[in-house]
mmCIF file of C-alpha atoms in Angstrom:
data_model
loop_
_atom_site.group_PDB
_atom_site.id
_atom_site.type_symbol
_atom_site.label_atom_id
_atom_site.label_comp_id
_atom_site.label_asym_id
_atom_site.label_seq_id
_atom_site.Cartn_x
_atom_site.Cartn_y
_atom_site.Cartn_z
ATOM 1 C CA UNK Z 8 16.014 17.297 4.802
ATOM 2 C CA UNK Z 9 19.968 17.176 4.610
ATOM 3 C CA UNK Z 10 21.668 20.178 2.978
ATOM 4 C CA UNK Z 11 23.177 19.545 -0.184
ATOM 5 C CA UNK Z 12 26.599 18.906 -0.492
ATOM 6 C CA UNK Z 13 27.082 21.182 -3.338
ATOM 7 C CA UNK Z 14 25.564 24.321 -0.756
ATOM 8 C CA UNK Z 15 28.332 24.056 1.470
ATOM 9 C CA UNK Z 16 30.827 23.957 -1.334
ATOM 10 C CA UNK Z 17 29.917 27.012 -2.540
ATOM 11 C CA UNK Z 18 29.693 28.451 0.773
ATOM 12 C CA UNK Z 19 33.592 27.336 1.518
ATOM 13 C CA UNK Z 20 34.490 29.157 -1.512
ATOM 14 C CA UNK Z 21 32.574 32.086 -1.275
ATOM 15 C CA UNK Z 22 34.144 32.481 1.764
ATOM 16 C CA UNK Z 23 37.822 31.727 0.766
ATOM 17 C CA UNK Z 24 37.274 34.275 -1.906
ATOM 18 C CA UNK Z 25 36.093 36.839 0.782
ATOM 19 C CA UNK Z 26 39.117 36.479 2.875
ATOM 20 C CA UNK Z 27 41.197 37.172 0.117
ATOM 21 C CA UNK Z 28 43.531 40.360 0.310
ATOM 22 C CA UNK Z 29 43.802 40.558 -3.154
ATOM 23 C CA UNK Z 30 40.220 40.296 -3.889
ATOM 24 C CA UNK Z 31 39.348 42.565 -1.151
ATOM 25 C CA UNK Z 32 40.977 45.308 -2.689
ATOM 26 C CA UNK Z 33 39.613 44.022 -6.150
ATOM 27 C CA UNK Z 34 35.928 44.798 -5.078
ATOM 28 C CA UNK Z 35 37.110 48.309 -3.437
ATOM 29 C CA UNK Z 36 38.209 49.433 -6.841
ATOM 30 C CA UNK Z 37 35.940 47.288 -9.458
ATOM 31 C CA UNK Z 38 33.172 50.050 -9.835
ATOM 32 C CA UNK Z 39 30.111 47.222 -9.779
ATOM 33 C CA UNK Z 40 31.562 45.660 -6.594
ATOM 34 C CA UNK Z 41 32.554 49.110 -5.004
ATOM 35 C CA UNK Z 42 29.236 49.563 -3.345
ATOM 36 C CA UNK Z 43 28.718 47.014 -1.881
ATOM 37 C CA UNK Z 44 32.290 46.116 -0.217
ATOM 38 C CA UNK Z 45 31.981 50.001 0.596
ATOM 39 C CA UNK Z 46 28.488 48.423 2.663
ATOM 40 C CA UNK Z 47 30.103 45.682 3.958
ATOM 41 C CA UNK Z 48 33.150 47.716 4.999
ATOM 42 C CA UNK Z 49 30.721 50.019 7.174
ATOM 43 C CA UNK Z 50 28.948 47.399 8.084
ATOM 44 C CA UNK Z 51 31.948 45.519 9.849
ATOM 45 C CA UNK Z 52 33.009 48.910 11.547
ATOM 46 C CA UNK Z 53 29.714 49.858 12.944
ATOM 47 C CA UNK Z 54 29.865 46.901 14.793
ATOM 48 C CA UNK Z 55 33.501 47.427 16.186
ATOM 49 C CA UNK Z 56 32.122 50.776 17.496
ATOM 50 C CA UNK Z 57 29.175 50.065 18.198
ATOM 51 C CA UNK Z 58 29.330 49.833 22.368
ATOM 52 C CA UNK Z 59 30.752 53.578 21.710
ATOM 53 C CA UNK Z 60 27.777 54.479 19.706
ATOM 54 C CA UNK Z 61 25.509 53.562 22.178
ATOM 55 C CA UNK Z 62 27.408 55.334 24.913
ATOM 56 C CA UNK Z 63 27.295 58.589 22.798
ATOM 57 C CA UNK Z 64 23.688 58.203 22.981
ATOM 58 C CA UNK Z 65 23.969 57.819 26.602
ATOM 59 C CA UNK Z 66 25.696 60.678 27.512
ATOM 60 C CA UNK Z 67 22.968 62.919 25.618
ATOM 61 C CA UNK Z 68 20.536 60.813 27.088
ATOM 62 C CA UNK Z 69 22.212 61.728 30.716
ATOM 63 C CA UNK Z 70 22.760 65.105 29.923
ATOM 64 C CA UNK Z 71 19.219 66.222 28.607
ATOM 65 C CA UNK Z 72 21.033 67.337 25.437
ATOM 66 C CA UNK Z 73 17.380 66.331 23.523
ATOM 67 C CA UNK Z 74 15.335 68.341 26.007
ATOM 68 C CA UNK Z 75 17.869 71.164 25.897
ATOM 69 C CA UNK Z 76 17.335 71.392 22.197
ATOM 70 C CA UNK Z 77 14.209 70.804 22.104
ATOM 71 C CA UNK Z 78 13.167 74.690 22.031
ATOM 72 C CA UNK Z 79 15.326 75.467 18.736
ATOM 73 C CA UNK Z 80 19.666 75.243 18.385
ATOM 74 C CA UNK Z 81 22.169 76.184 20.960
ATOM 75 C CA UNK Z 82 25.674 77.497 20.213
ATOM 76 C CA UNK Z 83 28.414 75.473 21.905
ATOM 77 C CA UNK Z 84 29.140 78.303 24.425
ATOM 78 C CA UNK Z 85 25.206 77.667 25.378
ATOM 79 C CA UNK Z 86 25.028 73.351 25.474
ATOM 80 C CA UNK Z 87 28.470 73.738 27.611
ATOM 81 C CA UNK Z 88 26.698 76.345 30.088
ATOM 82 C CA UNK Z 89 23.600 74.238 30.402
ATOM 83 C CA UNK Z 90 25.486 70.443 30.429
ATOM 84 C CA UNK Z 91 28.185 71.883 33.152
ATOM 85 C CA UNK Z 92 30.871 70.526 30.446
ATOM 86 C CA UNK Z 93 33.745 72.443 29.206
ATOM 87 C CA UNK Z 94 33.619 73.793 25.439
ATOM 88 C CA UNK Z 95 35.780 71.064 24.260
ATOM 89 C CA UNK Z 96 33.588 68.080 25.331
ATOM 90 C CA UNK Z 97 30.522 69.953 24.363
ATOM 91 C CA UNK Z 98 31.367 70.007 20.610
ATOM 92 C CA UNK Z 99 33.082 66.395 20.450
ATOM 93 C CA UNK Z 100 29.801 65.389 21.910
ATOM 94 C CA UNK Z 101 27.758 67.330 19.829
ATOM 95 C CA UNK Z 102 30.110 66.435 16.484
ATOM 96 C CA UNK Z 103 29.865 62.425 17.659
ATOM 97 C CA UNK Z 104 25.932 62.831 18.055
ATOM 98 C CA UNK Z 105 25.562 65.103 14.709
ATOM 99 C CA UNK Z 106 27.548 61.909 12.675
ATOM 100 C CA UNK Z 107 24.974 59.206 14.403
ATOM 101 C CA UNK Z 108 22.205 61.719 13.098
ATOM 102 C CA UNK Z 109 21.292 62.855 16.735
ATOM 103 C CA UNK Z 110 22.002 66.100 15.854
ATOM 104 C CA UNK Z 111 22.298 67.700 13.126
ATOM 105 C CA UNK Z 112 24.248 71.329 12.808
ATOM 106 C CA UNK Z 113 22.154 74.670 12.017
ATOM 107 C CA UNK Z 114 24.286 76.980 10.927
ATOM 108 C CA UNK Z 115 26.801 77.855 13.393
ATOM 109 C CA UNK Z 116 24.818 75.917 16.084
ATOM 110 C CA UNK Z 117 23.311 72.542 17.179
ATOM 111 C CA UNK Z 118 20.295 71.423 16.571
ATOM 112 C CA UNK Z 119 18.047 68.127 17.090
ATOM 113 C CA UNK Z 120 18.385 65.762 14.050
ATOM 114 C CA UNK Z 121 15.898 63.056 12.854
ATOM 115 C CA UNK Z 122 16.727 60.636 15.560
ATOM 116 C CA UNK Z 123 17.122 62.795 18.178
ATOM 117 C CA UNK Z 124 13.892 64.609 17.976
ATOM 118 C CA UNK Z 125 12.133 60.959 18.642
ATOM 119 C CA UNK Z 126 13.595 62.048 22.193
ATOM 120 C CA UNK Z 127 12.694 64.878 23.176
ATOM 121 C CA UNK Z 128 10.088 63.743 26.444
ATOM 122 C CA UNK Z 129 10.360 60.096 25.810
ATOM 123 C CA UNK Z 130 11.043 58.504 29.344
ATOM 124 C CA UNK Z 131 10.660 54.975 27.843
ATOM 125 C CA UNK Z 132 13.862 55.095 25.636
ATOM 126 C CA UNK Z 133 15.695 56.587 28.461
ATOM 127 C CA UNK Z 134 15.249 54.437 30.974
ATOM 128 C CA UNK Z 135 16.316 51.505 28.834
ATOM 129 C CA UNK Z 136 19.550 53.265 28.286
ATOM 130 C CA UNK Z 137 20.105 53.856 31.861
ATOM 131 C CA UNK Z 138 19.304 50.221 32.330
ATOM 132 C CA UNK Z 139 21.712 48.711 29.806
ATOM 133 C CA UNK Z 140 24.495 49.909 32.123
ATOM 134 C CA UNK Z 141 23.822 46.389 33.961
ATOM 135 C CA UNK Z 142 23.781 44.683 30.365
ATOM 136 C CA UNK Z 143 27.184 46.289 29.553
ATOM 137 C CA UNK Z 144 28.725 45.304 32.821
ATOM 138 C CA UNK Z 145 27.660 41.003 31.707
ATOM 139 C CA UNK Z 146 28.769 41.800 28.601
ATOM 140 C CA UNK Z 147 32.070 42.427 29.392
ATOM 141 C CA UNK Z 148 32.936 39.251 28.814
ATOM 142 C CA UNK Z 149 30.921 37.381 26.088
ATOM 143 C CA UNK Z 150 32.410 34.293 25.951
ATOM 144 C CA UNK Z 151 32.451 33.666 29.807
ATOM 145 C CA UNK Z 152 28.912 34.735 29.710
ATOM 146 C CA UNK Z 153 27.975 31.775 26.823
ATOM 147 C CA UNK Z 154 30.321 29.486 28.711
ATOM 148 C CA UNK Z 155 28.407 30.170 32.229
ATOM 149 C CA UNK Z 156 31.690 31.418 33.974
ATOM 150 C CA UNK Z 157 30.886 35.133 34.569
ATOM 151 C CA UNK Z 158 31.535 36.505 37.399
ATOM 152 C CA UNK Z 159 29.115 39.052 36.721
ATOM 153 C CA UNK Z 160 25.275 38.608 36.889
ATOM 154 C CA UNK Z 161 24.202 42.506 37.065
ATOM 155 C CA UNK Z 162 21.290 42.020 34.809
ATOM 156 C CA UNK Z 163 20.214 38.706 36.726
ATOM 157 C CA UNK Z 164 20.297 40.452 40.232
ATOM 158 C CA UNK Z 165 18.333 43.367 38.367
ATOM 159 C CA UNK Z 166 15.167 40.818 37.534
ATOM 160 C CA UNK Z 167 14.855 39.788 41.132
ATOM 161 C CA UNK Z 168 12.054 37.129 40.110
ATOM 162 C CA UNK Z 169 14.515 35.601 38.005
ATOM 163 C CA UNK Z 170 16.503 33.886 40.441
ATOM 164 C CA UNK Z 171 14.521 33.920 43.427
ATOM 165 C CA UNK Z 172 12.711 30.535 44.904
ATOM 166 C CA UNK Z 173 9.659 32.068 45.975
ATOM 167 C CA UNK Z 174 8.890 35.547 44.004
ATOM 168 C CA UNK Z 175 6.070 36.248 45.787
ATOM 169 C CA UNK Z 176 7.880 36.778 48.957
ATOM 170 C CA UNK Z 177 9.375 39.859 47.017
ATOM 171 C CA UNK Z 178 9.483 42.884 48.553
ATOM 172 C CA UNK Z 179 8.542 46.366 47.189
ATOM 173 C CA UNK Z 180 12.225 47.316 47.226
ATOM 174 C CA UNK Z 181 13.203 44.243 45.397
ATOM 175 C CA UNK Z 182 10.388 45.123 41.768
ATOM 176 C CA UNK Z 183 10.863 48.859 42.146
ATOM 177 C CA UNK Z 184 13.669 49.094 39.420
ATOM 178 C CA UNK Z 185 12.795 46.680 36.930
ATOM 179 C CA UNK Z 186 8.798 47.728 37.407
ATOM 180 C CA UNK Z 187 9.819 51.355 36.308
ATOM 181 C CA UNK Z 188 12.242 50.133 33.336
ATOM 182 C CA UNK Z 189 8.983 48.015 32.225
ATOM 183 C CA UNK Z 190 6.598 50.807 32.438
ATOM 184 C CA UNK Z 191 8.517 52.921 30.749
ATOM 185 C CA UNK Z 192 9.052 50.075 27.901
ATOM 186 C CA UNK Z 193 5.680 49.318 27.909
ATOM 187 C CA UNK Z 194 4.267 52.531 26.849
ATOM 188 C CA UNK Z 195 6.332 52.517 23.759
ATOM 189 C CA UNK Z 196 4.796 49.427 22.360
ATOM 190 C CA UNK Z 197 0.977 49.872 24.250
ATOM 191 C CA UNK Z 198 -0.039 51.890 21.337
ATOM 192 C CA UNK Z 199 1.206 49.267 18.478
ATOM 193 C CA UNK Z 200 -1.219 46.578 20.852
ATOM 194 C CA UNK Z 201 -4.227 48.709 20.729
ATOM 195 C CA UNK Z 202 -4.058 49.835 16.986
ATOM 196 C CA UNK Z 203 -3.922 46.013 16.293
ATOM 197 C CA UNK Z 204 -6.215 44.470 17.962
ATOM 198 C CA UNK Z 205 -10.042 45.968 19.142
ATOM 199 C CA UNK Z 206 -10.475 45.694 22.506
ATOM 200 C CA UNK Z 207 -13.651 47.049 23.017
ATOM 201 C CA UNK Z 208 -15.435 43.714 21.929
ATOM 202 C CA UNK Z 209 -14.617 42.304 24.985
ATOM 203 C CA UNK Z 210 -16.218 42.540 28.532
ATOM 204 C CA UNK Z 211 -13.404 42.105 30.906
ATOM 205 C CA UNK Z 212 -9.500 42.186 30.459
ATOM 206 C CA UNK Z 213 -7.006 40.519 32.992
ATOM 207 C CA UNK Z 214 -3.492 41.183 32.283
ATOM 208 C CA UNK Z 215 -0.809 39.094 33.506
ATOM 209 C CA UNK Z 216 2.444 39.894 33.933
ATOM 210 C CA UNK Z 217 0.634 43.741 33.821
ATOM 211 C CA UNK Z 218 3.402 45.240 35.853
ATOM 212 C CA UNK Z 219 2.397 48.811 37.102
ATOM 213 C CA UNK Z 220 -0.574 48.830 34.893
ATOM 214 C CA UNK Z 221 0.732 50.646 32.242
ATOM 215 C CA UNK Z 222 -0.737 48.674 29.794
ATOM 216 C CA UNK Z 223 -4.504 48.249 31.371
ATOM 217 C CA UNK Z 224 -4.174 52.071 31.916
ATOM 218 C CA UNK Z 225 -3.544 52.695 28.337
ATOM 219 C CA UNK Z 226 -6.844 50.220 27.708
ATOM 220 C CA UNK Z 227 -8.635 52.017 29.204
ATOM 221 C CA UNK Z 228 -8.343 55.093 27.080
ATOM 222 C CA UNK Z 229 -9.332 53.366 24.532
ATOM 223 C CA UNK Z 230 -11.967 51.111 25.900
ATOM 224 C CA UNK Z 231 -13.257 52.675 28.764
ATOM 225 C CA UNK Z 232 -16.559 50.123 29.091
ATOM 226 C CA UNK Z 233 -13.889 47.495 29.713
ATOM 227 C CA UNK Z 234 -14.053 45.777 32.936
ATOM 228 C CA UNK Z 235 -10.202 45.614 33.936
ATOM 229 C CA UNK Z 236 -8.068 43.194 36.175
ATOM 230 C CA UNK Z 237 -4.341 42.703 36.406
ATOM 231 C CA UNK Z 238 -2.524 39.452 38.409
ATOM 232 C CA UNK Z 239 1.501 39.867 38.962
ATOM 233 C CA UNK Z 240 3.993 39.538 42.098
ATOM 234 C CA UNK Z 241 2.291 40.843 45.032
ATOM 235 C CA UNK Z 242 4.986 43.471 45.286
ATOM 236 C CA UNK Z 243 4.344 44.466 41.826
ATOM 237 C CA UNK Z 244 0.109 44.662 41.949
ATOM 238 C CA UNK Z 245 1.055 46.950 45.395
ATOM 239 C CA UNK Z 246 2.449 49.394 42.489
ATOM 240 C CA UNK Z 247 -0.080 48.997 40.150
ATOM 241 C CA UNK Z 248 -2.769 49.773 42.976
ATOM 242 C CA UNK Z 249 -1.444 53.207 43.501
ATOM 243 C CA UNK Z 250 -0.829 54.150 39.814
ATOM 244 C CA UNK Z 251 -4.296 53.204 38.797
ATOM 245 C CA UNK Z 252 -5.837 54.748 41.549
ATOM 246 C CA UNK Z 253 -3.966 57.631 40.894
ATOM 247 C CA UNK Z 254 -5.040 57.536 37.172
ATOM 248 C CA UNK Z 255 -8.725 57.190 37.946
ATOM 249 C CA UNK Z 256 -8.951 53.412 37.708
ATOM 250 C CA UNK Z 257 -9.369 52.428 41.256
ATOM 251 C CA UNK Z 258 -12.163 49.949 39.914
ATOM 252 C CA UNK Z 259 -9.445 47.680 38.408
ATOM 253 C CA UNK Z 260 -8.845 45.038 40.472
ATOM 254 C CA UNK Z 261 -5.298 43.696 40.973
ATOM 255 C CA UNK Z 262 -4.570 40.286 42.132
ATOM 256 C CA UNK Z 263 -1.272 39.175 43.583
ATOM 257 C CA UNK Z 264 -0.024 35.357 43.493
ATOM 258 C CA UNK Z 265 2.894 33.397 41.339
ATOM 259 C CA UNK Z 266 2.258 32.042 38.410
ATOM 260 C CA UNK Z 267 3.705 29.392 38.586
ATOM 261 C CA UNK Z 268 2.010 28.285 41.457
ATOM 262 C CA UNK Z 269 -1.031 29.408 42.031
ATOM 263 C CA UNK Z 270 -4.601 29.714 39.773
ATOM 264 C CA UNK Z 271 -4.809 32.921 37.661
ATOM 265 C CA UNK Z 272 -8.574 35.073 38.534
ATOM 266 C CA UNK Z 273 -11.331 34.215 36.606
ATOM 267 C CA UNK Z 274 -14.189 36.323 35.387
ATOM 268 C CA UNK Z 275 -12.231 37.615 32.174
ATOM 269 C CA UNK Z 276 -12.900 36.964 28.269
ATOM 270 C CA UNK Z 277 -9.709 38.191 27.471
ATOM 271 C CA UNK Z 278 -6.270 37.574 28.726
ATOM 272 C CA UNK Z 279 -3.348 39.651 27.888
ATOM 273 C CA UNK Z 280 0.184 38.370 27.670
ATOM 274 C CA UNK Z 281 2.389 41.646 26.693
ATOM 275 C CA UNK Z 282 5.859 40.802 26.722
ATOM 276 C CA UNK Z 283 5.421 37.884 29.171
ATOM 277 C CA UNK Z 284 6.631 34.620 27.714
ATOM 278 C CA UNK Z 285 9.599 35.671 25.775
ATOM 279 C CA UNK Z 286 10.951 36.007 29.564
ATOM 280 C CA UNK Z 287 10.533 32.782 30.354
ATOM 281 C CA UNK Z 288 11.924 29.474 29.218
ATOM 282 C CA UNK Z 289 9.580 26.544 27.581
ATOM 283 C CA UNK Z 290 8.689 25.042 31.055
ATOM 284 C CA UNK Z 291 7.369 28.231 32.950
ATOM 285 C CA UNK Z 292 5.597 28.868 29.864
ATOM 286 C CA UNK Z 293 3.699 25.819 29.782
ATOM 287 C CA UNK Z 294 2.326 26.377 33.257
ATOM 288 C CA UNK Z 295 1.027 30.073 32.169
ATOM 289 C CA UNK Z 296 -0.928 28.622 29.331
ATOM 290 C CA UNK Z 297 -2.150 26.215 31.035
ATOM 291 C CA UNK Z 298 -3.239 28.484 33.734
ATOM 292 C CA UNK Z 299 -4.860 31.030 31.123
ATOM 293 C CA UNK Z 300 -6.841 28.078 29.487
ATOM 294 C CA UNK Z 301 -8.107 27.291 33.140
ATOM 295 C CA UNK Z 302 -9.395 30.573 33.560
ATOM 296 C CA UNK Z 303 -10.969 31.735 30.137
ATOM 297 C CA UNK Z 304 -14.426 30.502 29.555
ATOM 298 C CA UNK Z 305 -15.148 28.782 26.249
ATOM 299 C CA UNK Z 306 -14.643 30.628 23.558
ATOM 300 C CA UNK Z 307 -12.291 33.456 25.280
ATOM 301 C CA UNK Z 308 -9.393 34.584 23.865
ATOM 302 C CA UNK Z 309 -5.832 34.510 24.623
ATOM 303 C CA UNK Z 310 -3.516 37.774 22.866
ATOM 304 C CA UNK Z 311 -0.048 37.357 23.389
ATOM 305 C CA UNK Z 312 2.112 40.316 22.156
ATOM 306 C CA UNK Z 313 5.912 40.501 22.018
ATOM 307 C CA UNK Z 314 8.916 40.444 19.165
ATOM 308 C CA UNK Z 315 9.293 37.217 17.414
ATOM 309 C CA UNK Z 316 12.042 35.415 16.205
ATOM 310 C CA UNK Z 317 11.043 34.743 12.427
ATOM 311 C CA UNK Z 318 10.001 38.842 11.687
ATOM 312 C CA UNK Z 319 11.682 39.822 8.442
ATOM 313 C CA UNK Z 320 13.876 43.110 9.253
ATOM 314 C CA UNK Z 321 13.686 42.003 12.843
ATOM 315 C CA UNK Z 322 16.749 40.038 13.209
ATOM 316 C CA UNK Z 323 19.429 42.792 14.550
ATOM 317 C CA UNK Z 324 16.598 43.082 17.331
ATOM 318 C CA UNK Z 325 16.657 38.828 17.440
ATOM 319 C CA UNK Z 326 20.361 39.118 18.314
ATOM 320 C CA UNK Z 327 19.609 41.722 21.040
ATOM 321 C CA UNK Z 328 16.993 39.959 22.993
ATOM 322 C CA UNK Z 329 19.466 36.265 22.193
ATOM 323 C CA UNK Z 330 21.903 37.864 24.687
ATOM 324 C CA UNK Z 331 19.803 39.998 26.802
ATOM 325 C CA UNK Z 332 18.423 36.813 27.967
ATOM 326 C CA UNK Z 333 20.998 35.054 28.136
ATOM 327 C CA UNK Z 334 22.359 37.306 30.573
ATOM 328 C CA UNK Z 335 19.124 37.581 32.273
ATOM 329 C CA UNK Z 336 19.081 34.122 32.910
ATOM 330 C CA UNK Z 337 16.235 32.364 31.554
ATOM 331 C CA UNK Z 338 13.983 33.259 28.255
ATOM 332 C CA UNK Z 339 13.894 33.439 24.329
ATOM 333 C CA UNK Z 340 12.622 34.785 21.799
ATOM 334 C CA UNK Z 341 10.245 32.559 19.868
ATOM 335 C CA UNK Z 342 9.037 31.997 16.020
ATOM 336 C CA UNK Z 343 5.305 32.569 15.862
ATOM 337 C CA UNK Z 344 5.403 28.724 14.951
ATOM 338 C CA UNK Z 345 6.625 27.926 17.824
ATOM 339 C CA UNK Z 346 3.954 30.043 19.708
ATOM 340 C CA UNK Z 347 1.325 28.785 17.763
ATOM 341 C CA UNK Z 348 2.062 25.484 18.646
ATOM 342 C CA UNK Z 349 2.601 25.901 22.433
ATOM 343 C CA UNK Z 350 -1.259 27.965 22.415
ATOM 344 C CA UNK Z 351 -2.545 24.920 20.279
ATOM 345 C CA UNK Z 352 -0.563 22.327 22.700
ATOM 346 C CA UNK Z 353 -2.846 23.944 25.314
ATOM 347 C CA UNK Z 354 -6.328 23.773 24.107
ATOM 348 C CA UNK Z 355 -5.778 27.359 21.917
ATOM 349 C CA UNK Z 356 -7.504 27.179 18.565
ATOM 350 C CA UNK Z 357 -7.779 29.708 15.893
ATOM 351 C CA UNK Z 358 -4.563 31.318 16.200
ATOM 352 C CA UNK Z 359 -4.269 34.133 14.274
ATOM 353 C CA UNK Z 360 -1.986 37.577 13.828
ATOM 354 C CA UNK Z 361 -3.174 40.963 14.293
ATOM 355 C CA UNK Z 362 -1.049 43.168 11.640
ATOM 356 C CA UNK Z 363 1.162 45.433 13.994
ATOM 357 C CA UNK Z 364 2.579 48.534 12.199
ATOM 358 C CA UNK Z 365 5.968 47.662 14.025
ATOM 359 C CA UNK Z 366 6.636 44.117 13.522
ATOM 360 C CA UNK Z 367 10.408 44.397 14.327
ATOM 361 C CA UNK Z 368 9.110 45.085 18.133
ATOM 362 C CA UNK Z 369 5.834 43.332 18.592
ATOM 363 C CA UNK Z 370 3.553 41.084 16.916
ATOM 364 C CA UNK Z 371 0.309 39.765 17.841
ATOM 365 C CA UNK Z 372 -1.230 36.436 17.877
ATOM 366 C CA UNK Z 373 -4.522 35.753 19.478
ATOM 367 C CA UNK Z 374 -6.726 32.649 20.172
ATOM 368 C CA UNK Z 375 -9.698 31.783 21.486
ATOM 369 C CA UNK Z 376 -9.788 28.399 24.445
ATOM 370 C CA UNK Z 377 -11.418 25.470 22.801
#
């Protein structure tokens, strides 16, 4: 359906209106209008400073500051002495981190704020911080990134499988990194899976794309009856052997092989897609549901889990995974319409949502093979 006319009009002069000086400082003064040009106002500056923001966060990330605290407030004298940093950059750190809510100050000390006590022992958020350093580098340079003239590909040379012909000839060396950034992702969002979706109706779980076998490890914990099996680069499943078996779960069986080549294991009624197709673009995704509807039995079920495109209050997290991909090098986010219709396009019926309790980072659909 075309847009009408008299839409865009009223866009145009919305927007002339907005640009105006004059009214600017109008709305800054008018006391119905004040609040929300004071919004917009912040709004604009938080994402001028943003990069610095995060690289407040990074430094307290780097220097323990949330573990430090964790055992009640330090003076400055006492977060200099432990974070080998002279008095001066110990309280602008701690001021920056106290105005981003970090911190927060306890009398004449520091102390953890709201934000910053979701820290304290959380390796997951950490490594993701440590692992944006490659974003920032791509990012240097937006435009030449959306043009496809950067000369840097950090975060593409980071996912190995991305841009390598055969992934399966992989070595150890080359899955290490991103295997640890995912496992430490993938515990923050395991627990939203489970508490959405019963797994203990089923007989056997594979997981593909499973990584170290975070996720199957978690599984377990909840349903231990559950049969388990996990298929992902051989270099990867080489991980995953020695976690599980160091976890007690040495009757899992891993499977190594490509995707998008070879046949996934049979055997399971469930397969497990965490985070696995917004990686990929439309093509490679084809070929994994395809692959999954080979080896379900009839009436199995597919669960795909991972942030969608279309999630009200999720779209500052939409434009974070729009460029993170893009710098990766292949992948999108997706609308659950668009899901549902590649699992339908593939023999997938039934597709329904499993209520997560955080939306904004994963939703999930499941289906059962026709």
């Amino acid at each position: 359906m075309e847009r009408p006319r008299w839409r865009d009009r009223w866009l145009t002069q919305r927007n002339r209106l907005l640009a105006s000086r004059r009214f600017q400082r109008w709305a800054s003064a008018f006391p119905l209008t004040r609040p929300i040009a004071r919004r917009d106002e912040r709004a604009l500056f938080d994402l001028t400073a943003g990069f610095v923001f995060s690289q407040i966060f990074v430094a307290c990330a780097r220097l323990r500051l949330f573990d430090l605290l964790a055992d009640g407030p330090l003076s400055i004298s006492e977060i200099a002495s432990r974070t080998a940093l002279s008095e001066p950059a110990a309280a602008r750190l701690a001021d920056a981190a106290t105005s981003l809510r970090l911190l927060q100050r306890a009398g004449g000390k520091y102390a953890l704020g709201r934000l910053g006590a979701v820290m304290v022992g959380n390796a997951g958020i950490a490594a993701l911080l440590e692992h944006h350093s490659a974003l920032y580098e791509d990012l240097t340079d937006p435009v030449a990134m959306l043009r496809a003239e950067s000369a840097s590909n950090s975060l593409a040379d980071y996912w190995g499988y991305g841009k390598a012909q055969r992934p399966s000839e992989l070595a150890s060396a080359d899955v290490t990194g991103y295997s640890d950034v995912m496992s430490a992702s993938q515990s923050l969002l395991a627990d939203e899976v489970l508490d959405a979706y019963r797994f203990d109706q089923h007989r056997c779980l594979l997981d593909v794309g499973g990584g170290d076998g975070t996720f199957i490890d978690r599984v377990a914990q909840r349903a231990p009856q559950l049969q388990l099996m996990l298929f992902d680069l051989p270099a990867v499943v080489a991980l995953a052997r020695q976690r599980l078996d160091a976890a007690g779960l040495s009757g899992a069986q891993v499977f190594g092989g490509d995707f998008a080549r070879d046949a996934l294991p049979t055997g399971a009624d469930l397969i497990t897609l965490v985070r696995v197709l917004h990686d990929h673009g439309d093509e490679k995704v084809r070929v994994l549901l395809r692959a999954a509807h080979q080896a379900l039995p009839s009436g199995g079920t597919l669960l795909v889990a991972e942030p969608m495109a279309d999630t009200p209050g999720g779209e500052s997290i939409a434009a974070y995974f729009n460029f993170y991909f893009l710098a990766m090098g292949d992948g999108h986010l997706r609308s659950k319409r668009e899901l549902t219709r590649l699992m339908r396009s593939h023999g997938f019926v039934s597709v329904k949502e499993a209520r997560s309790a955080a939306p904004q980072h994963v939703r999930v659909l499941m289906a059962r093979r026709n």
